[in-house]
PDB file of C-alpha atoms in Angstrom:
ATOM      1  CA  UNK F   1       0.000   0.000   0.000  1.00 49.00           C
ATOM      2  CA  UNK F   2       1.332   3.420  -0.942  1.00 46.00           C
ATOM      3  CA  UNK F   3       1.827   5.979   1.809  1.00 43.00           C
ATOM      4  CA  UNK F   4      -0.817   8.327   0.394  1.00 50.00           C
ATOM      5  CA  UNK F   5      -3.492   5.641  -0.085  1.00 59.00           C
ATOM      6  CA  UNK F   6      -5.527   6.919   2.840  1.00 60.00           C
ATOM      7  CA  UNK F   7      -9.299   7.201   2.932  1.00 61.00           C
ATOM      8  CA  UNK F   8     -11.251  10.414   2.599  1.00 64.00           C
ATOM      9  CA  UNK F   9     -12.158  11.607   6.111  1.00 61.00           C
ATOM     10  CA  UNK F  10     -15.827  10.612   5.871  1.00 58.00           C
ATOM     11  CA  UNK F  11     -14.849   7.007   5.051  1.00 70.00           C
ATOM     12  CA  UNK F  12     -12.373   6.571   7.907  1.00 69.00           C
ATOM     13  CA  UNK F  13     -13.590   4.265  10.641  1.00 77.00           C
ATOM     14  CA  UNK F  14     -16.273   2.631   8.505  1.00 87.00           C
ATOM     15  CA  UNK F  15     -16.826  -1.004   9.402  1.00 91.00           C
ATOM     16  CA  UNK F  16     -16.293  -3.768   6.859  1.00 96.00           C
ATOM     17  CA  UNK F  17     -17.685  -7.224   7.582  1.00 97.00           C
ATOM     18  CA  UNK F  18     -15.499  -9.741   5.744  1.00 97.00           C
ATOM     19  CA  UNK F  19     -16.782 -13.301   5.355  1.00 97.00           C
ATOM     20  CA  UNK F  20     -13.958 -15.338   3.825  1.00 96.00           C
ATOM     21  CA  UNK F  21     -12.778 -18.856   4.686  1.00 94.00           C
ATOM     22  CA  UNK F  22      -9.423 -18.685   2.888  1.00 93.00           C
ATOM     23  CA  UNK F  23      -7.027 -17.656   5.631  1.00 94.00           C
ATOM     24  CA  UNK F  24      -4.367 -16.225   3.333  1.00 95.00           C
ATOM     25  CA  UNK F  25      -6.793 -14.082   1.336  1.00 95.00           C
ATOM     26  CA  UNK F  26      -8.555 -12.939   4.494  1.00 96.00           C
ATOM     27  CA  UNK F  27      -5.274 -11.913   6.107  1.00 96.00           C
ATOM     28  CA  UNK F  28      -4.296  -9.864   3.033  1.00 96.00           C
ATOM     29  CA  UNK F  29      -7.685  -8.138   2.874  1.00 96.00           C
ATOM     30  CA  UNK F  30      -7.760  -7.361   6.591  1.00 96.00           C
ATOM     31  CA  UNK F  31      -4.235  -5.967   6.471  1.00 95.00           C
ATOM     32  CA  UNK F  32      -4.982  -3.788   3.438  1.00 94.00           C
ATOM     33  CA  UNK F  33      -8.264  -2.406   4.748  1.00 94.00           C
ATOM     34  CA  UNK F  34      -7.116  -1.734   8.298  1.00 92.00           C
ATOM     35  CA  UNK F  35      -4.010  -0.050   6.910  1.00 91.00           C
ATOM     36  CA  UNK F  36      -6.283   2.323   5.008  1.00 89.00           C
ATOM     37  CA  UNK F  37      -8.374   3.245   8.038  1.00 89.00           C
ATOM     38  CA  UNK F  38     -11.277   0.801   7.913  1.00 91.00           C
ATOM     39  CA  UNK F  39     -12.470  -1.227  10.867  1.00 91.00           C
ATOM     40  CA  UNK F  40     -12.668  -4.873   9.767  1.00 95.00           C
ATOM     41  CA  UNK F  41     -14.641  -7.695  11.381  1.00 95.00           C
ATOM     42  CA  UNK F  42     -13.752 -11.098   9.929  1.00 96.00           C
ATOM     43  CA  UNK F  43     -15.771 -14.304  10.017  1.00 96.00           C
ATOM     44  CA  UNK F  44     -14.737 -17.603   8.396  1.00 95.00           C
ATOM     45  CA  UNK F  45     -18.077 -19.352   7.932  1.00 94.00           C
ATOM     46  CA  UNK F  46     -21.400 -18.436   6.423  1.00 93.00           C
ATOM     47  CA  UNK F  47     -23.335 -19.103   9.629  1.00 93.00           C
ATOM     48  CA  UNK F  48     -21.053 -16.915  11.743  1.00 94.00           C
ATOM     49  CA  UNK F  49     -21.059 -14.271   9.024  1.00 94.00           C
ATOM     50  CA  UNK F  50     -24.841 -14.187   8.857  1.00 93.00           C
ATOM     51  CA  UNK F  51     -25.055 -13.836  12.631  1.00 92.00           C
ATOM     52  CA  UNK F  52     -22.657 -10.882  12.465  1.00 93.00           C
ATOM     53  CA  UNK F  53     -24.538  -9.324   9.536  1.00 92.00           C
ATOM     54  CA  UNK F  54     -27.869  -9.464  11.355  1.00 89.00           C
ATOM     55  CA  UNK F  55     -26.431  -7.286  14.131  1.00 87.00           C
ATOM     56  CA  UNK F  56     -26.551  -4.443  11.626  1.00 84.00           C
ATOM     57  CA  UNK F  57     -23.190  -2.986  12.645  1.00 85.00           C
ATOM     58  CA  UNK F  58     -21.406  -3.175   9.265  1.00 91.00           C
ATOM     59  CA  UNK F  59     -21.312  -0.311   6.772  1.00 89.00           C
ATOM     60  CA  UNK F  60     -20.336  -2.619   3.917  1.00 94.00           C
ATOM     61  CA  UNK F  61     -19.778  -6.356   3.506  1.00 96.00           C
ATOM     62  CA  UNK F  62     -17.299  -8.414   1.491  1.00 97.00           C
ATOM     63  CA  UNK F  63     -18.622 -11.960   1.112  1.00 96.00           C
ATOM     64  CA  UNK F  64     -16.947 -14.952  -0.512  1.00 95.00           C
ATOM     65  CA  UNK F  65     -19.428 -16.913  -2.576  1.00 92.00           C
ATOM     66  CA  UNK F  66     -18.226 -20.407  -1.612  1.00 89.00           C
ATOM     67  CA  UNK F  67     -18.213 -20.784   2.166  1.00 91.00           C
ATOM     68  CA  UNK F  68     -18.381 -23.783   4.501  1.00 87.00           C
ATOM     69  CA  UNK F  69     -21.823 -24.384   5.941  1.00 82.00           C
ATOM     70  CA  UNK F  70     -24.069 -21.616   4.657  1.00 88.00           C
ATOM     71  CA  UNK F  71     -22.747 -20.365   1.299  1.00 91.00           C
ATOM     72  CA  UNK F  72     -22.260 -16.686   0.564  1.00 93.00           C
ATOM     73  CA  UNK F  73     -25.351 -16.203  -1.597  1.00 93.00           C
ATOM     74  CA  UNK F  74     -27.527 -17.823   1.064  1.00 93.00           C
ATOM     75  CA  UNK F  75     -26.072 -15.402   3.615  1.00 94.00           C
ATOM     76  CA  UNK F  76     -26.989 -12.449   1.410  1.00 93.00           C
ATOM     77  CA  UNK F  77     -30.492 -13.724   0.684  1.00 92.00           C
ATOM     78  CA  UNK F  78     -31.150 -14.380   4.374  1.00 91.00           C
ATOM     79  CA  UNK F  79     -30.021 -10.918   5.492  1.00 90.00           C
ATOM     80  CA  UNK F  80     -32.036  -9.234   2.734  1.00 87.00           C
ATOM     81  CA  UNK F  81     -35.107 -11.103   3.926  1.00 85.00           C
ATOM     82  CA  UNK F  82     -34.444  -9.698   7.393  1.00 82.00           C
ATOM     83  CA  UNK F  83     -34.338  -6.154   6.014  1.00 78.00           C
ATOM     84  CA  UNK F  84     -30.559  -5.666   6.194  1.00 83.00           C
ATOM     85  CA  UNK F  85     -29.756  -3.351   3.290  1.00 84.00           C
ATOM     86  CA  UNK F  86     -26.001  -2.938   3.823  1.00 89.00           C
ATOM     87  CA  UNK F  87     -24.159  -2.998   0.461  1.00 91.00           C
ATOM     88  CA  UNK F  88     -22.394  -6.262  -0.374  1.00 93.00           C
ATOM     89  CA  UNK F  89     -19.406  -7.014  -2.586  1.00 94.00           C
ATOM     90  CA  UNK F  90     -19.351 -10.678  -3.631  1.00 93.00           C
ATOM     91  CA  UNK F  91     -15.986 -12.393  -4.132  1.00 93.00           C
ATOM     92  CA  UNK F  92     -15.801 -15.514  -6.268  1.00 88.00           C
ATOM     93  CA  UNK F  93     -13.526 -17.626  -8.430  1.00 85.00           C
ATOM     94  CA  UNK F  94     -16.567 -18.190 -10.672  1.00 80.00           C
ATOM     95  CA  UNK F  95     -16.275 -15.659 -13.478  1.00 69.00           C
ATOM     96  CA  UNK F  96     -18.923 -16.759 -15.988  1.00 69.00           C
ATOM     97  CA  UNK F  97     -21.639 -14.237 -16.804  1.00 70.00           C
ATOM     98  CA  UNK F  98     -24.355 -16.488 -15.366  1.00 73.00           C
ATOM     99  CA  UNK F  99     -22.466 -16.765 -12.082  1.00 75.00           C
ATOM    100  CA  UNK F 100     -22.143 -12.989 -11.829  1.00 77.00           C
ATOM    101  CA  UNK F 101     -25.822 -12.478 -12.600  1.00 80.00           C
ATOM    102  CA  UNK F 102     -26.789 -15.064  -9.981  1.00 82.00           C
ATOM    103  CA  UNK F 103     -24.699 -13.250  -7.379  1.00 81.00           C
ATOM    104  CA  UNK F 104     -26.313  -9.923  -8.148  1.00 82.00           C
ATOM    105  CA  UNK F 105     -29.827 -11.362  -8.216  1.00 82.00           C
ATOM    106  CA  UNK F 106     -29.257 -12.895  -4.786  1.00 85.00           C
ATOM    107  CA  UNK F 107     -28.898  -9.379  -3.415  1.00 87.00           C
ATOM    108  CA  UNK F 108     -25.242  -8.592  -3.997  1.00 88.00           C
ATOM    109  CA  UNK F 109     -24.423  -5.048  -5.091  1.00 87.00           C
ATOM    110  CA  UNK F 110     -21.155  -5.767  -6.889  1.00 88.00           C
ATOM    111  CA  UNK F 111     -19.155  -8.820  -7.941  1.00 89.00           C
ATOM    112  CA  UNK F 112     -15.372  -9.218  -8.052  1.00 89.00           C
ATOM    113  CA  UNK F 113     -13.707 -12.328  -9.445  1.00 88.00           C
ATOM    114  CA  UNK F 114     -10.601 -13.939  -7.978  1.00 88.00           C
ATOM    115  CA  UNK F 115      -7.736 -13.325  -8.314  1.00 88.00           C
ATOM    116  CA  UNK F 116      -8.023  -9.563  -7.927  1.00 89.00           C
ATOM    117  CA  UNK F 117      -5.801  -6.592  -7.174  1.00 90.00           C
ATOM    118  CA  UNK F 118      -6.218  -5.017  -3.745  1.00 93.00           C
ATOM    119  CA  UNK F 119      -6.562  -1.606  -5.381  1.00 91.00           C
ATOM    120  CA  UNK F 120      -9.604  -2.898  -7.261  1.00 91.00           C
ATOM    121  CA  UNK F 121     -11.122  -4.314  -4.081  1.00 94.00           C
ATOM    122  CA  UNK F 122     -10.670  -1.040  -2.211  1.00 92.00           C
ATOM    123  CA  UNK F 123     -12.039   0.991  -5.121  1.00 90.00           C
ATOM    124  CA  UNK F 124     -15.182  -1.125  -5.241  1.00 91.00           C
ATOM    125  CA  UNK F 125     -15.697  -0.898  -1.472  1.00 92.00           C
ATOM    126  CA  UNK F 126     -15.365   2.871  -1.620  1.00 89.00           C
ATOM    127  CA  UNK F 127     -17.825   2.954  -4.541  1.00 86.00           C
ATOM    128  CA  UNK F 128     -20.412   1.073  -2.481  1.00 88.00           C
ATOM    129  CA  UNK F 129     -19.930   3.383   0.496  1.00 86.00           C
ATOM    130  CA  UNK F 130     -20.221   6.488  -1.686  1.00 79.00           C
ATOM    131  CA  UNK F 131     -23.278   5.247  -3.555  1.00 71.00           C
ATOM    132  CA  UNK F 132     -26.122   7.771  -3.355  1.00 60.00           C
ATOM    133  CA  UNK F 133     -29.000   6.752  -1.112  1.00 53.00           C
ATOM    134  CA  UNK F 134     -31.441   8.045  -3.712  1.00 47.00           C
ATOM    135  CA  UNK F 135     -30.580   7.617  -7.380  1.00 46.00           C
ATOM    136  CA  UNK F 136     -33.948   8.965  -8.536  1.00 46.00           C
ATOM    137  CA  UNK F 137     -32.922  12.649  -8.511  1.00 56.00           C
ATOM    138  CA  UNK F 138     -33.383  14.162 -11.948  1.00 71.00           C
ATOM    139  CA  UNK F 139     -30.537  16.683 -11.574  1.00 82.00           C
ATOM    140  CA  UNK F 140     -26.952  16.107 -10.529  1.00 86.00           C
ATOM    141  CA  UNK F 141     -24.412  18.700  -9.388  1.00 89.00           C
ATOM    142  CA  UNK F 142     -20.694  18.236  -8.847  1.00 91.00           C
ATOM    143  CA  UNK F 143     -18.567  21.345  -8.486  1.00 93.00           C
ATOM    144  CA  UNK F 144     -19.157  23.542 -11.568  1.00 95.00           C
ATOM    145  CA  UNK F 145     -21.005  20.755 -13.389  1.00 95.00           C
ATOM    146  CA  UNK F 146     -24.780  20.426 -13.595  1.00 94.00           C
ATOM    147  CA  UNK F 147     -26.603  17.586 -15.337  1.00 91.00           C
ATOM    148  CA  UNK F 148     -30.300  17.289 -16.207  1.00 88.00           C
ATOM    149  CA  UNK F 149     -31.092  13.571 -16.419  1.00 81.00           C
ATOM    150  CA  UNK F 150     -34.487  14.142 -18.038  1.00 76.00           C
ATOM    151  CA  UNK F 151     -33.472  16.564 -20.784  1.00 81.00           C
ATOM    152  CA  UNK F 152     -30.050  14.878 -21.104  1.00 85.00           C
ATOM    153  CA  UNK F 153     -28.202  18.188 -20.937  1.00 91.00           C
ATOM    154  CA  UNK F 154     -24.997  19.234 -19.157  1.00 95.00           C
ATOM    155  CA  UNK F 155     -23.580  22.612 -18.182  1.00 96.00           C
ATOM    156  CA  UNK F 156     -20.287  23.763 -16.727  1.00 95.00           C
ATOM    157  CA  UNK F 157     -20.553  27.150 -15.015  1.00 93.00           C
ATOM    158  CA  UNK F 158     -23.496  27.940 -17.307  1.00 91.00           C
ATOM    159  CA  UNK F 159     -21.709  26.815 -20.481  1.00 93.00           C
ATOM    160  CA  UNK F 160     -23.640  23.993 -22.129  1.00 95.00           C
ATOM    161  CA  UNK F 161     -21.565  20.908 -22.903  1.00 96.00           C
ATOM    162  CA  UNK F 162     -22.769  18.954 -25.933  1.00 95.00           C
ATOM    163  CA  UNK F 163     -22.283  15.233 -25.269  1.00 94.00           C
ATOM    164  CA  UNK F 164     -22.931  12.039 -27.197  1.00 92.00           C
ATOM    165  CA  UNK F 165     -25.042   9.397 -25.385  1.00 89.00           C
ATOM    166  CA  UNK F 166     -22.066   7.324 -24.222  1.00 90.00           C
ATOM    167  CA  UNK F 167     -20.220  10.431 -23.071  1.00 94.00           C
ATOM    168  CA  UNK F 168     -23.304  11.471 -21.119  1.00 92.00           C
ATOM    169  CA  UNK F 169     -23.487   8.105 -19.354  1.00 90.00           C
ATOM    170  CA  UNK F 170     -19.786   8.230 -18.580  1.00 95.00           C
ATOM    171  CA  UNK F 171     -20.003  11.720 -17.102  1.00 95.00           C
ATOM    172  CA  UNK F 172     -23.094  10.755 -15.095  1.00 90.00           C
ATOM    173  CA  UNK F 173     -21.137   7.878 -13.586  1.00 91.00           C
ATOM    174  CA  UNK F 174     -18.295  10.248 -12.675  1.00 93.00           C
ATOM    175  CA  UNK F 175     -20.619  12.897 -11.247  1.00 91.00           C
ATOM    176  CA  UNK F 176     -22.308  10.378  -8.969  1.00 86.00           C
ATOM    177  CA  UNK F 177     -18.870   9.540  -7.537  1.00 89.00           C
ATOM    178  CA  UNK F 178     -16.905  12.814  -7.277  1.00 90.00           C
ATOM    179  CA  UNK F 179     -13.447  12.452  -5.795  1.00 89.00           C
ATOM    180  CA  UNK F 180     -13.492   8.677  -6.119  1.00 89.00           C
ATOM    181  CA  UNK F 181     -10.828   6.835  -8.092  1.00 91.00           C
ATOM    182  CA  UNK F 182     -12.636   4.733 -10.701  1.00 92.00           C
ATOM    183  CA  UNK F 183     -10.793   1.865 -12.324  1.00 91.00           C
ATOM    184  CA  UNK F 184     -11.082   0.992 -15.994  1.00 89.00           C
ATOM    185  CA  UNK F 185     -12.692  -2.321 -15.018  1.00 87.00           C
ATOM    186  CA  UNK F 186     -15.410  -0.514 -13.055  1.00 88.00           C
ATOM    187  CA  UNK F 187     -16.156   1.788 -15.982  1.00 90.00           C
ATOM    188  CA  UNK F 188     -16.267  -1.064 -18.500  1.00 87.00           C
ATOM    189  CA  UNK F 189     -18.625  -3.057 -16.309  1.00 83.00           C
ATOM    190  CA  UNK F 190     -20.916  -0.253 -15.160  1.00 82.00           C
ATOM    191  CA  UNK F 191     -20.962   2.135 -18.133  1.00 86.00           C
ATOM    192  CA  UNK F 192     -20.468  -0.309 -21.013  1.00 84.00           C
ATOM    193  CA  UNK F 193     -22.128  -3.240 -19.217  1.00 76.00           C
ATOM    194  CA  UNK F 194     -19.259  -5.573 -20.067  1.00 74.00           C
ATOM    195  CA  UNK F 195     -19.228  -8.740 -17.957  1.00 62.00           C
ATOM    196  CA  UNK F 196     -15.725  -9.575 -19.082  1.00 63.00           C
ATOM    197  CA  UNK F 197     -12.753  -7.246 -19.254  1.00 64.00           C
ATOM    198  CA  UNK F 198     -11.397  -7.006 -22.812  1.00 64.00           C
ATOM    199  CA  UNK F 199      -7.901  -5.755 -23.550  1.00 74.00           C
ATOM    200  CA  UNK F 200      -8.891  -2.409 -25.012  1.00 80.00           C
ATOM    201  CA  UNK F 201      -8.237   1.312 -24.717  1.00 88.00           C
ATOM    202  CA  UNK F 202     -11.961   2.017 -25.096  1.00 91.00           C
ATOM    203  CA  UNK F 203     -12.230   3.788 -21.740  1.00 92.00           C
ATOM    204  CA  UNK F 204      -9.183   5.971 -22.360  1.00 93.00           C
ATOM    205  CA  UNK F 205     -10.478   7.048 -25.770  1.00 95.00           C
ATOM    206  CA  UNK F 206     -13.881   8.080 -24.411  1.00 95.00           C
ATOM    207  CA  UNK F 207     -12.371   9.783 -21.366  1.00 96.00           C
ATOM    208  CA  UNK F 208     -10.140  11.768 -23.720  1.00 96.00           C
ATOM    209  CA  UNK F 209     -13.118  12.921 -25.785  1.00 96.00           C
ATOM    210  CA  UNK F 210     -15.158  13.741 -22.680  1.00 97.00           C
ATOM    211  CA  UNK F 211     -12.269  15.659 -21.112  1.00 95.00           C
ATOM    212  CA  UNK F 212     -11.874  17.854 -24.199  1.00 95.00           C
ATOM    213  CA  UNK F 213     -15.550  18.840 -23.955  1.00 96.00           C
ATOM    214  CA  UNK F 214     -15.803  19.291 -20.188  1.00 96.00           C
ATOM    215  CA  UNK F 215     -12.395  20.878 -19.620  1.00 93.00           C
ATOM    216  CA  UNK F 216     -12.294  23.729 -22.137  1.00 89.00           C
ATOM    217  CA  UNK F 217      -9.050  25.690 -22.675  1.00 90.00           C
ATOM    218  CA  UNK F 218      -8.359  27.939 -19.706  1.00 90.00           C
ATOM    219  CA  UNK F 219     -10.663  26.029 -17.360  1.00 92.00           C
ATOM    220  CA  UNK F 220      -9.449  24.029 -14.393  1.00 93.00           C
ATOM    221  CA  UNK F 221      -9.154  20.354 -15.414  1.00 94.00           C
ATOM    222  CA  UNK F 222     -11.805  18.304 -13.621  1.00 96.00           C
ATOM    223  CA  UNK F 223     -11.230  14.832 -15.074  1.00 96.00           C
ATOM    224  CA  UNK F 224      -7.927  13.514 -13.738  1.00 95.00           C
ATOM    225  CA  UNK F 225      -5.960  10.435 -14.769  1.00 94.00           C
ATOM    226  CA  UNK F 226      -4.694   8.375 -11.840  1.00 92.00           C
ATOM    227  CA  UNK F 227      -1.568   6.622 -13.014  1.00 88.00           C
ATOM    228  CA  UNK F 228      -1.841   2.855 -13.095  1.00 84.00           C
ATOM    229  CA  UNK F 229      -5.386   2.872 -11.704  1.00 87.00           C
ATOM    230  CA  UNK F 230      -8.025   4.835 -13.578  1.00 92.00           C
ATOM    231  CA  UNK F 231      -9.714   8.215 -13.427  1.00 95.00           C
ATOM    232  CA  UNK F 232     -11.206  10.695 -10.988  1.00 94.00           C
ATOM    233  CA  UNK F 233     -13.615  13.615 -11.194  1.00 95.00           C
ATOM    234  CA  UNK F 234     -11.873  16.148  -8.966  1.00 93.00           C
ATOM    235  CA  UNK F 235     -14.175  18.964  -7.872  1.00 90.00           C
ATOM    236  CA  UNK F 236     -14.288  21.244  -4.852  1.00 78.00           C
ATOM    237  CA  UNK F 237     -17.186  20.994  -2.431  1.00 62.00           C
TER     238      UNK F 237
END
């Protein structure tokens, strides 16, 4: 973990419930998350994990799909039936599209296949914690940007920004997560709806086009490239 990989202040101290039976993976995840400022509660079995989840003390959960006793998807389904709405990231070695869909339909909010990079895991956890409570708002604002989701129009400090449909969706995704580092994998999955990660520069090309429209000459650049990771919409509060 790099020295500056600390959490934004409002994420520090959030509690992660990790349900993972692989001791080595669990140790790596716990070490990474605690080093970044999270509180981590770890359980090794589905039954113990479900009991911990039902206490309602976690802010986000990371659940392995294949667990001894009660499997991960059963844990998620059971807690959803009990009204526990905490966001859940499902971990699994099963990468087929059908497996991912099954995990999401069971009540998972995101799905990450093994093996994975810790940076990707942390980015997805932060995305779940930053997720708006109400995604039905028809207007979004982030710094100097304003977006009308009904009329499909965007302005920066009153200047209208003419966007193509894919550019609009990409900017919407960024505006819902200001300040968050978004990996290329996240963008491909959530904006392009890819359920596999192709070797492509598709994201970089579209980000480049979007940046040239949003960040006009003389304006402060809002869309930042994070070396080796992805992109960030950097706006002041």
